[in-house]
């Protein structure tokens, strides 16, 4: 698997708060005894004992070894969270194994101010979309960090009806879906994770158009402001009865106020898919400053499937040689389509060597949409398929038919080192100073205008 470079630069984070106070340090080890005091010399045997004994400010170290699943129903405080962590002196993380007989291996429910660090969680199992590694349920200010979440039947981690959940710097693989943020979601941040090889379906039935699975990071019916940033996603796909193959890097389903920024995607079934149940809109979502490429000639990686994108902003992204299309904009699905009024696609760098860049489907509200200031390069091939017109082979033809891309560029971009995945524009590139000002996302540009694509030439 190729390694992505360069590393995306995340947007500035808030000033960090002081480290939490530790009031007690307790220990769990496979050689311990739950009748003991939980000290380094006389540790407890089970994580369940530690979880049921925890008080605000406790730091609970778990020694290497394999442990039974556990639930946590105790809370910390903002200044004194409860922390359960792998012991830093051990070479391996402690393994919490559901052995495929329990729905969720680690169940954190109805709590606040809890942190899980340096754990390995595996073996959660339930039918369909009902099991996984870590469940954060009806909780707030929960952190899951530096852990390995793998080989669970459904989710690596699910945040359900929760707020201010931080999922950071984890290695998440081999699940039906890596990360699931479902309902609520305000303040949730999915940051700097490796999300790869989700290789199984959660629902895979013959007929019914209901298959789902092999997704990297998904937002489902969440409404609060949520963020996915700085993640690397690759090889997320699985065989599907309904679709042949299914899965992908990101999914937004009937969710609003989601920002997906500064991520790197390659060799996944798609980059982003949006849809809805027809009841809830997908409103005010942002897809910005991401980089995506194919990376595997033996598999399919398509771009953005936009069926539900009301007032969505797609800006400052770089897309390189995907398969079939970069933007598939349509409302022709009887099951998943919603409103796409107010969609804006601005300042993106689009390079293809097959297929098309834009697919503008039947009945979409083009008069409400902005598609402009993008650099399009697909030499000798289709720039856009436009329902009612045909295939536009040039940006000028697309503009004549639709008015879109009036300030667009149709040219080779000239990268510093595309072979090494350095997609910074070289001096003299047609994309330099050709973008529009997009507040927040083009801030800090150099020259007379923003550059097109993810990277501003320095």
PDB file of C-alpha atoms in Angstrom, residues 33 46 109:
ATOM      1  CA  UNK A  33      -7.088 -10.265  42.090  1.00  0.00           C
ATOM      2  CA  UNK A  46     -10.589  -7.376  35.607  1.00  0.00           C
ATOM      3  CA  UNK A 109     -22.835   4.769  28.468  1.00  0.00           C
TER       4      UNK A 109
END
